[in-house]
Structures are given as structure tokens and as C-alpha cells.
């Protein structure tokens, strides 16, 4: 717009910040004021504002499409016997713990058994197992890569996944809310993601919630 309205600069000056950069184009104030009051400037500014509004509308439309896509996703959580689910979750956690030793030389794997894990830790591992192993969680998040509204879509998807787990396993509802809250606050630490074993022998009741 500047070059269209003002043409060549009145003078050039060295860039005061980057000496190797192109020189600055300077214009007389009177010429700038005259151009800003011209009909041509009003026309060009109106066109620029229309383009800006169109771009914002397109972004909002794509954002809405992303969120609609997330809302349409079918999230199915298999309902398993609790004891079977606990065994699978602990085995899943043990695999993750062993894999960490491959890229962290200071990490020593500590395999856990169901009967050695306290109830809060077990519930955390079960929720993590359901999220990662049974819901296609990571694949769904990857599908949002590069889309407008991705961050909001990720939050929506996480909330839907945790809600689905809580519906399938009511006893995990508090743990789902805890993890979701920590993720939203950015406080979910490595202990919650992979978790070293916490061993406190307990006698837990059996059965599926």
C-alpha cells in the first residue's frame, strides 16, 4: 500500500539495528498525511479490512470444523473384568518403564505386580492404559496436527476420552477428573505419565465397578 500511494522514497537511510539489512525507505511527513487523506487510501484500506475479515472468518470456520470433527469421533472404551484390566494395566506400565531405560541411562526399570501396587497408583495406571492402549488416543491427537483449533480440539478430545473411561468404570471417575485437571493446568508430571512403581502390599476387594 505504501509503494502504491507514495511511490519512491524521499531518501534512504541505513538500518540502525542491522547494518547489513536493506536501507530504510523514508518519506516526508507532508506526503504521508496527504496520502492518508486521499480517496485512494480509503479504498485500499477498505479492501485490506475486507481481506482481514475474510481471513478471520476462514480461520473460525476451520476451527469449527476441527471441533466438529472431534465431537463426531467415536470413543469406545472396552469393559473388561477389573482383575484382568488391572493385570493388563500393570503389564503395560512395566513395558513403558522398561522402554524408558533404553533412552535414559540413569533409569533402572522396576517391574511391578498387581498385588504390590496401592489402589491410587493402580487406578492411575489403569486410566493411562485405557487412554493409550485401548482408545487410539495418540492416533486421534496426531490426526489434529496442523489443523486450525488443534489446541482446543486436543482439550476437547482429552475431556471426552476421560469422560468415556469414567462412564465405563465409575470407580475411576475421580482419577479421570484428577488427570484431566492436572493436564489442563500443565502439572501432569512424569510420574503420572509413565510412573515408577509404588509398592505397598494391600488387600483389595475384587470385582468390576
PDB file of C-alpha atoms in Angstrom, residues 93-161:
ATOM      1  CA  UNK A  93       3.199 -49.844  32.733  1.00  0.00           C
ATOM      2  CA  UNK A  94       6.064 -52.342  33.076  1.00  0.00           C
ATOM      3  CA  UNK A  95       6.687 -52.239  29.320  1.00  0.00           C
ATOM      4  CA  UNK A  96       6.816 -48.444  29.358  1.00  0.00           C
ATOM      5  CA  UNK A  97       9.142 -48.490  32.351  1.00  0.00           C
ATOM      6  CA  UNK A  98      11.482 -50.942  30.615  1.00  0.00           C
ATOM      7  CA  UNK A  99      11.459 -48.894  27.403  1.00  0.00           C
ATOM      8  CA  UNK A 100      12.492 -45.774  29.298  1.00  0.00           C
ATOM      9  CA  UNK A 101      15.785 -47.463  30.205  1.00  0.00           C
ATOM     10  CA  UNK A 102      16.665 -47.601  26.506  1.00  0.00           C
ATOM     11  CA  UNK A 103      16.971 -43.840  26.190  1.00  0.00           C
ATOM     12  CA  UNK A 104      17.626 -42.852  29.802  1.00  0.00           C
ATOM     13  CA  UNK A 105      20.856 -44.382  31.022  1.00  0.00           C
ATOM     14  CA  UNK A 106      20.174 -43.306  34.608  1.00  0.00           C
ATOM     15  CA  UNK A 107      16.826 -45.119  34.713  1.00  0.00           C
ATOM     16  CA  UNK A 108      16.664 -48.573  36.300  1.00  0.00           C
ATOM     17  CA  UNK A 109      13.461 -50.462  35.425  1.00  0.00           C
ATOM     18  CA  UNK A 110      11.399 -51.578  38.415  1.00  0.00           C
ATOM     19  CA  UNK A 111       8.858 -54.189  37.435  1.00  0.00           C
ATOM     20  CA  UNK A 112       5.651 -54.170  39.464  1.00  0.00           C
ATOM     21  CA  UNK A 113       2.976 -56.765  40.237  1.00  0.00           C
ATOM     22  CA  UNK A 114      -0.696 -56.059  40.764  1.00  0.00           C
ATOM     23  CA  UNK A 115      -0.692 -57.255  44.355  1.00  0.00           C
ATOM     24  CA  UNK A 116       2.202 -54.915  45.208  1.00  0.00           C
ATOM     25  CA  UNK A 117       0.643 -51.697  43.933  1.00  0.00           C
ATOM     26  CA  UNK A 118      -1.516 -49.446  46.093  1.00  0.00           C
ATOM     27  CA  UNK A 119      -5.007 -48.598  44.878  1.00  0.00           C
ATOM     28  CA  UNK A 120      -4.435 -44.938  43.839  1.00  0.00           C
ATOM     29  CA  UNK A 121      -1.369 -45.916  41.805  1.00  0.00           C
ATOM     30  CA  UNK A 122      -3.201 -48.836  40.230  1.00  0.00           C
ATOM     31  CA  UNK A 123      -6.106 -46.619  39.229  1.00  0.00           C
ATOM     32  CA  UNK A 124      -3.688 -44.136  37.674  1.00  0.00           C
ATOM     33  CA  UNK A 125      -2.028 -46.882  35.653  1.00  0.00           C
ATOM     34  CA  UNK A 126      -5.392 -48.302  34.589  1.00  0.00           C
ATOM     35  CA  UNK A 127      -6.558 -44.899  33.325  1.00  0.00           C
ATOM     36  CA  UNK A 128      -3.280 -44.421  31.458  1.00  0.00           C
ATOM     37  CA  UNK A 129      -3.596 -47.895  29.942  1.00  0.00           C
ATOM     38  CA  UNK A 130      -7.150 -47.271  28.792  1.00  0.00           C
ATOM     39  CA  UNK A 131      -6.192 -43.926  27.283  1.00  0.00           C
ATOM     40  CA  UNK A 132      -3.139 -45.123  25.396  1.00  0.00           C
ATOM     41  CA  UNK A 133      -3.737 -48.787  24.640  1.00  0.00           C
ATOM     42  CA  UNK A 134      -7.464 -49.100  24.086  1.00  0.00           C
ATOM     43  CA  UNK A 135      -8.852 -45.790  22.800  1.00  0.00           C
ATOM     44  CA  UNK A 136      -6.490 -44.841  19.959  1.00  0.00           C
ATOM     45  CA  UNK A 137      -5.812 -41.677  21.951  1.00  0.00           C
ATOM     46  CA  UNK A 138      -2.438 -40.861  20.410  1.00  0.00           C
ATOM     47  CA  UNK A 139      -3.644 -41.587  16.874  1.00  0.00           C
ATOM     48  CA  UNK A 140      -6.600 -39.257  17.291  1.00  0.00           C
ATOM     49  CA  UNK A 141      -4.374 -36.464  18.599  1.00  0.00           C
ATOM     50  CA  UNK A 142      -1.945 -36.976  15.729  1.00  0.00           C
ATOM     51  CA  UNK A 143      -4.842 -36.562  13.329  1.00  0.00           C
ATOM     52  CA  UNK A 144      -5.293 -32.985  14.563  1.00  0.00           C
ATOM     53  CA  UNK A 145      -1.743 -31.985  13.608  1.00  0.00           C
ATOM     54  CA  UNK A 146      -1.645 -28.811  11.544  1.00  0.00           C
ATOM     55  CA  UNK A 147      -5.356 -28.118  11.881  1.00  0.00           C
ATOM     56  CA  UNK A 148      -6.740 -24.763  12.978  1.00  0.00           C
ATOM     57  CA  UNK A 149      -8.085 -25.124  16.503  1.00  0.00           C
ATOM     58  CA  UNK A 150      -5.792 -28.037  17.281  1.00  0.00           C
ATOM     59  CA  UNK A 151      -5.081 -26.993  20.885  1.00  0.00           C
ATOM     60  CA  UNK A 152      -8.777 -26.562  21.643  1.00  0.00           C
ATOM     61  CA  UNK A 153      -9.522 -29.807  19.825  1.00  0.00           C
ATOM     62  CA  UNK A 154      -6.949 -31.652  21.916  1.00  0.00           C
ATOM     63  CA  UNK A 155      -8.511 -30.368  25.131  1.00  0.00           C
ATOM     64  CA  UNK A 156     -11.961 -31.368  23.936  1.00  0.00           C
ATOM     65  CA  UNK A 157     -10.763 -34.823  22.885  1.00  0.00           C
ATOM     66  CA  UNK A 158      -8.986 -35.446  26.184  1.00  0.00           C
ATOM     67  CA  UNK A 159     -12.105 -34.445  28.071  1.00  0.00           C
ATOM     68  CA  UNK A 160     -14.251 -36.800  26.000  1.00  0.00           C
ATOM     69  CA  UNK A 161     -11.837 -39.696  26.497  1.00  0.00           C
TER      70      UNK A 161
END
